[in-house]
XYZ file of C-alpha atoms in Angstrom:
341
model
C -35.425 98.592 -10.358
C -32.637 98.400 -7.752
C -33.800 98.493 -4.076
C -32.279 100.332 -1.230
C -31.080 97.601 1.034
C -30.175 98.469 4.803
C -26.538 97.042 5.619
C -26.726 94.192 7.989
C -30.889 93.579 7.174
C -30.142 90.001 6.418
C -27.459 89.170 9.285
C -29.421 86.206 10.114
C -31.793 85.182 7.883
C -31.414 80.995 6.788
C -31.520 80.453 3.566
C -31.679 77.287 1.195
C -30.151 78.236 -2.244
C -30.345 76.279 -5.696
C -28.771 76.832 -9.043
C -28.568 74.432 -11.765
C -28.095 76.673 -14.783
C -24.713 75.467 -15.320
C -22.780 72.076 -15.835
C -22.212 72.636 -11.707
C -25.272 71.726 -9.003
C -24.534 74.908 -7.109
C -26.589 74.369 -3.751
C -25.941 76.252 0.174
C -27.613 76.667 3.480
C -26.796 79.908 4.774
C -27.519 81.748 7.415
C -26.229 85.513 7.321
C -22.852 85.440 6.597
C -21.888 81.868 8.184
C -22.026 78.912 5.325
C -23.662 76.196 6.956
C -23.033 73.587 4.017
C -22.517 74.235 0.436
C -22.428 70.913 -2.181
C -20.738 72.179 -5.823
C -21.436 69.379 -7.831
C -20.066 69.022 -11.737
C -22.424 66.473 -12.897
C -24.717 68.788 -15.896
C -26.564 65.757 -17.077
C -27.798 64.242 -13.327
C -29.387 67.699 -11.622
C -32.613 65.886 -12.367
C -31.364 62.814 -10.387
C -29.046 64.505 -7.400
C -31.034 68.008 -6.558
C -33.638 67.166 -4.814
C -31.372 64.376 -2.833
C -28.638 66.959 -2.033
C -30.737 69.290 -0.459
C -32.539 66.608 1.779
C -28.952 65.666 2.629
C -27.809 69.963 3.284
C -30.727 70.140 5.616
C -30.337 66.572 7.614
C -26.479 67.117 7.800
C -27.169 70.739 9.435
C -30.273 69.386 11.340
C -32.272 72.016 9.835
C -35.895 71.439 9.410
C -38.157 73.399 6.869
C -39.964 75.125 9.153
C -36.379 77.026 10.357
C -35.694 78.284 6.789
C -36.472 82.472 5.886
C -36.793 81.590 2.528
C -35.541 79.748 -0.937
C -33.169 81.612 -3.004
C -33.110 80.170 -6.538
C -30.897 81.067 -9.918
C -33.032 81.669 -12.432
C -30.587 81.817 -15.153
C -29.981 82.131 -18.136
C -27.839 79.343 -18.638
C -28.842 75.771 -19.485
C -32.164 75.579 -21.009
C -32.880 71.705 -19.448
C -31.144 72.776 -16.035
C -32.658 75.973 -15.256
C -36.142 74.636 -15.017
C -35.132 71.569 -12.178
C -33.870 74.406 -9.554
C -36.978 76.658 -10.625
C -39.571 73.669 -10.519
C -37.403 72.513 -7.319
C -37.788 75.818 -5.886
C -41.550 76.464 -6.504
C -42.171 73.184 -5.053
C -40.826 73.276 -1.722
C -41.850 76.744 -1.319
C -45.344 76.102 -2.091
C -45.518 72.673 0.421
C -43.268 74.237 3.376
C -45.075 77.882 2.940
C -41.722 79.680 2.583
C -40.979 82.900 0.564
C -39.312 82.234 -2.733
C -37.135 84.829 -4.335
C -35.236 84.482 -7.923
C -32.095 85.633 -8.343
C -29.849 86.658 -11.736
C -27.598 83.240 -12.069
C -25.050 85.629 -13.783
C -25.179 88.073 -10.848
C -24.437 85.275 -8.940
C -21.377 83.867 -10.866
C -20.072 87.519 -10.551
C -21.038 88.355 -7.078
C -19.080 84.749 -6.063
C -15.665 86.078 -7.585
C -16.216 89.321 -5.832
C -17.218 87.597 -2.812
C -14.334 85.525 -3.119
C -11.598 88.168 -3.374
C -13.112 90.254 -0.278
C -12.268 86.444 1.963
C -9.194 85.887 1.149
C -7.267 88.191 3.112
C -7.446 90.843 0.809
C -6.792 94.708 1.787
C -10.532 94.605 2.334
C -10.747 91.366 4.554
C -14.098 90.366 5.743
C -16.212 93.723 4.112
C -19.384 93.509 2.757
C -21.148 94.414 -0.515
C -24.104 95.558 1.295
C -25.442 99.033 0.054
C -27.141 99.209 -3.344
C -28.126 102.829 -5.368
C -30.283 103.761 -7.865
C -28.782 105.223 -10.691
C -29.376 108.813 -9.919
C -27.222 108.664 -6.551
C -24.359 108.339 -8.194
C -23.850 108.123 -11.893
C -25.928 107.457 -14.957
C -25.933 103.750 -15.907
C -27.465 104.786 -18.950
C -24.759 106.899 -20.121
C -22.553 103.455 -20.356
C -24.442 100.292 -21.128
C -28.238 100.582 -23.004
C -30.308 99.422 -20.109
C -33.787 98.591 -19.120
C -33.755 98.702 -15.239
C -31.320 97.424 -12.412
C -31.461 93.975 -10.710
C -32.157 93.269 -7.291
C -28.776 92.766 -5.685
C -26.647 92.642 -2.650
C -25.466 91.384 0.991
C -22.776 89.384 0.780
C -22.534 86.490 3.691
C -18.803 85.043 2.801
C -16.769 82.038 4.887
C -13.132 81.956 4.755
C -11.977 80.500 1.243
C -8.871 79.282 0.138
C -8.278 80.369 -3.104
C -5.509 79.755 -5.683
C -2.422 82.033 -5.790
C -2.723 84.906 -8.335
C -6.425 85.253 -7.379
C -6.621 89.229 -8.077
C -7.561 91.466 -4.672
C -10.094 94.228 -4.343
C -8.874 97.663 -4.895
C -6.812 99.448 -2.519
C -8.438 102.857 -1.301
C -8.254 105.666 -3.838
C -8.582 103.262 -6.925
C -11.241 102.784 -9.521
C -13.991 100.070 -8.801
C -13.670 96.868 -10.660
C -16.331 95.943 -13.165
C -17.447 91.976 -13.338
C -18.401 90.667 -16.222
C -19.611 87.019 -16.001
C -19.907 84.744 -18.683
C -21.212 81.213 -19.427
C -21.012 79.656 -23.110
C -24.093 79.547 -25.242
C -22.394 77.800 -28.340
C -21.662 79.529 -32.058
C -19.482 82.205 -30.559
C -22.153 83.342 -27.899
C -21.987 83.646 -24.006
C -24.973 84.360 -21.681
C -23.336 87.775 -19.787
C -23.835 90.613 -18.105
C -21.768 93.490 -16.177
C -21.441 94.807 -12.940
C -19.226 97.152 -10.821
C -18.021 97.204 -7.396
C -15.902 98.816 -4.454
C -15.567 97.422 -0.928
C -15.036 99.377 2.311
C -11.300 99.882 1.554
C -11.841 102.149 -1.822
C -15.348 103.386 -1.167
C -13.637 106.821 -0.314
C -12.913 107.174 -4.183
C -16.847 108.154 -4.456
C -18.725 106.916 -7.364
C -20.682 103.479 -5.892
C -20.546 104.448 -2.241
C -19.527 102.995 0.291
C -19.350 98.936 -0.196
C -21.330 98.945 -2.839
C -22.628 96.327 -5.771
C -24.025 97.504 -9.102
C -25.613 96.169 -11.792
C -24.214 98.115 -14.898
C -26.067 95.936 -17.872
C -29.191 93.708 -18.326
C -28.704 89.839 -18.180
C -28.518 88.566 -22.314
C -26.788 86.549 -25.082
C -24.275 88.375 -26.921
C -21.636 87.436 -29.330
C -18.347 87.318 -27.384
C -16.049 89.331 -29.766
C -19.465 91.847 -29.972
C -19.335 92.165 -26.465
C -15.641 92.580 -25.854
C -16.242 95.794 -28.462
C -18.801 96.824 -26.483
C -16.992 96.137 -23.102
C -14.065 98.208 -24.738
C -16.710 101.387 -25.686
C -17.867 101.464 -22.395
C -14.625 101.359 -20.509
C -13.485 104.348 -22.978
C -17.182 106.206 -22.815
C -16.920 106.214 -18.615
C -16.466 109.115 -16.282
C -13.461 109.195 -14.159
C -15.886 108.267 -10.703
C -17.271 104.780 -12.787
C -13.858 104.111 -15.158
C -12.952 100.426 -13.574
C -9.385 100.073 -11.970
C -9.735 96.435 -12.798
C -12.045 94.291 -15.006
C -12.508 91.142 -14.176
C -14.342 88.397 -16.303
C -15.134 85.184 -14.624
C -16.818 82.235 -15.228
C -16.428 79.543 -18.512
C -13.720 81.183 -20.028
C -12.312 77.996 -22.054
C -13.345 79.052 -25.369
C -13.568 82.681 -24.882
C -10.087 83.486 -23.552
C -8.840 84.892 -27.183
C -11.888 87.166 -27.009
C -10.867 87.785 -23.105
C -7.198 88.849 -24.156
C -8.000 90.997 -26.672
C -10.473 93.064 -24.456
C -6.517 93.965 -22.334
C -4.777 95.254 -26.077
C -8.129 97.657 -26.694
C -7.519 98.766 -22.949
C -4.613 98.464 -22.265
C -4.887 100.970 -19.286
C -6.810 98.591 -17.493
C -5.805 95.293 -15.758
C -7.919 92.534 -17.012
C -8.146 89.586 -15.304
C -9.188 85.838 -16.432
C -11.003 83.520 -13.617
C -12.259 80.359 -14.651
C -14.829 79.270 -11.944
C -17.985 77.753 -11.367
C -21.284 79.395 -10.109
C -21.543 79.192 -5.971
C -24.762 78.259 -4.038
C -23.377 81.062 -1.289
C -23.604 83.868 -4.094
C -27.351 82.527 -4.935
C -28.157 82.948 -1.056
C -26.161 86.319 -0.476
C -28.193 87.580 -3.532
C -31.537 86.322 -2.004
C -31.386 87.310 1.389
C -30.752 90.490 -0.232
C -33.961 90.690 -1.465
C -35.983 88.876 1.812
C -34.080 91.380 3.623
C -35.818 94.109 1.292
C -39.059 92.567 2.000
C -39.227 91.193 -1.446
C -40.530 87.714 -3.006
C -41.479 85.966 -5.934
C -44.712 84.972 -6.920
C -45.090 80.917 -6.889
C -47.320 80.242 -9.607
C -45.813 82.721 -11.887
C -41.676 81.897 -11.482
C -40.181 80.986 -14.215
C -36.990 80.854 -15.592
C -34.893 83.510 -17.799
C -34.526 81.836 -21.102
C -33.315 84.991 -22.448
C -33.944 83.389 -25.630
C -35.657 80.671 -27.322
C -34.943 77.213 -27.406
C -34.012 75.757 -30.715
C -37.004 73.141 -30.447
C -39.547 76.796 -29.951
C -37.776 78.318 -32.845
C -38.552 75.365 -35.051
C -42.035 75.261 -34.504
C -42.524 78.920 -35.120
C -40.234 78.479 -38.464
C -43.149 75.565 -38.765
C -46.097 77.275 -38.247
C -44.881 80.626 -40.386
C -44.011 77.954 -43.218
C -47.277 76.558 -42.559
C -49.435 79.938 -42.361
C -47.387 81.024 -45.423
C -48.150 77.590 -47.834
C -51.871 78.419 -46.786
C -52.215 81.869 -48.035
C -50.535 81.060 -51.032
C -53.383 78.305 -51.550
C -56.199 80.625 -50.790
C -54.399 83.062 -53.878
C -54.399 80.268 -55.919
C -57.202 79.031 -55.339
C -59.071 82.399 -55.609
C -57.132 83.066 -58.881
C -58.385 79.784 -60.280
């Protein structure tokens, strides 16, 4: 269920973030909306080897000590099966031995939230606002109505440095204009991409009504989808919205390389809409905006039970349930053989 969360609640809250769901060691120290250090490493088949060494170094460079930190903000996933559990075992360690809250965050909302975050610090026409504000459904549309889903996520306060970002990088919407839906995806193989979709509106464009005013919104559940399904489904909703919710801009971000066909043909079903390609890796400063979001709210995670958000199973769990049906199947038809014999 999405939270109410007061603008400014997490102003200064220090926060260590980890996310190694992706081929990128996405790790950050931030406190409200200064980064302190951020490390974005590619390097999918050492997290095991560099996490736990990169955050030793974050907090030494900084000359932060454990004791100083609000709490651990930690992507969850989906995303790699072997590299989501090293920032969730990571994560449940240290805040176990230091004492310190630990709160999960959606490691899609985070790949979205970056390229939002991204676009409202680069000089934009809303330079320096903040996605702060988040609304249940009923305040201003129904969710429902769009997307099938279950319940919102626990989103929001952006804390955002200067970035320099490469030219063509879209900007946020001008006042008066549509809010811009992100959908971020990262490849799952066969076609697939872990995804998800949200919509936004900064301070500039909140005047146009339907999110309020600098808002963030989850607008579908966290899954794995077949990309040419979803882009069908992408195209539905975009059609199916009212005029408060229809996106001025959609903008899908994240490991386009083998989905860009899929990405194009989403602009030819809509073509009223400006779609927008941005390749980019997952940010430790989205993981910690997104957490001290929810410390702000008051909110943790239980140690013991965190766990990561396969979203699926693994190949090597659906084996061994296609073994032990096999299995439970070759011994009923004994015990009917044997009982007809």
């Amino acid at each position: 269920m999405s939270e109410h969360i007061t603008q400014g609640g997490g102003d200064r809250l220090l926060v260590l973030a980890v996310d190694t769901s992706t081929a990128a060691l996405a790790a950050a120290l931030v406190r409200g909306h200064e980064v302190l250090r951020e490390v974005q490493s590619l390097a999918e088949r050492n997290h095991s080897v560099h996490t736990v060494s990169t955050v030793q170094a974050m907090l030494a460079e900084c000359g932060i000590k454990p004791d100083e930190l609000d709490g651990i903000a930690i992507g969850r996933g989906p995303g790699s099966y072997t590299g989501m559990r090293i920032a969730v075992s990571l994560g449940k360690t240290l805040a176990w031995v230091w004492n310190k809250p630990l709160v999960g965050v959606s490691s899609l909302e985070a790949l979205g939230y970056g390229a939002w975050q991204n676009a409202n610090s680069a000089g934009s026409p809303a330079d320096g606002a903040n996605v702060a504000d988040v609304f249940d459904a009923a305040d201003a549309f129904d969710v429902a109505d769009v997307f099938e889903i279950d319940d919102a996520s626990d989103t929001a306060q952006g804390a955002s440095s200067a970035r320099h970002l490469p030219d063509g990088y879209p900007a946020v919407p001008e006042a008066g204009q549509g809010p811009v839906w992100l959908v971020p995806i990262m490849d799952a193989r066969r076609g697939q991409v872990y995804t998800a979709s949200f919509a936004a509106r900064t301070e500039a464009s909140a005047e146009a009504g339907a999110l309020g005013d600098g808002t963030w919104k989850r607008l579908s559940k966290d899954g794995i989808r077949l990309m040419r399904e979803w882009v069908d489904e992408l195209a539905a909703a975009i059609e199916a919205a009212g005029e408060c919710l229809r996106p001025s801009a959609v903008w899908i971000a994240g490991e386009l390389e083998l989905h860009e066909s899929e990405a194009d043909r989403l602009q030819a079903l809509c073509p009223g809409i400006q779609v927008r390609k941005l390749p980019i890796w997952l940010e430790g400063r989205a993981v910690a905006a997104l957490g001290a979001a929810r410390l702000a709210a008051g909110e943790s995670d239980d140690v013991h039970a965190f766990a990561p958000n396969y979203t699926q199973l693994t190949e090597a769990e659906v084996k061994l349930q296609e073994r032990t049906a096999a299995a439970k199947q070759a011994a009923a038809e004994g015990a009917v053989q044997g009982d007809a014999n």
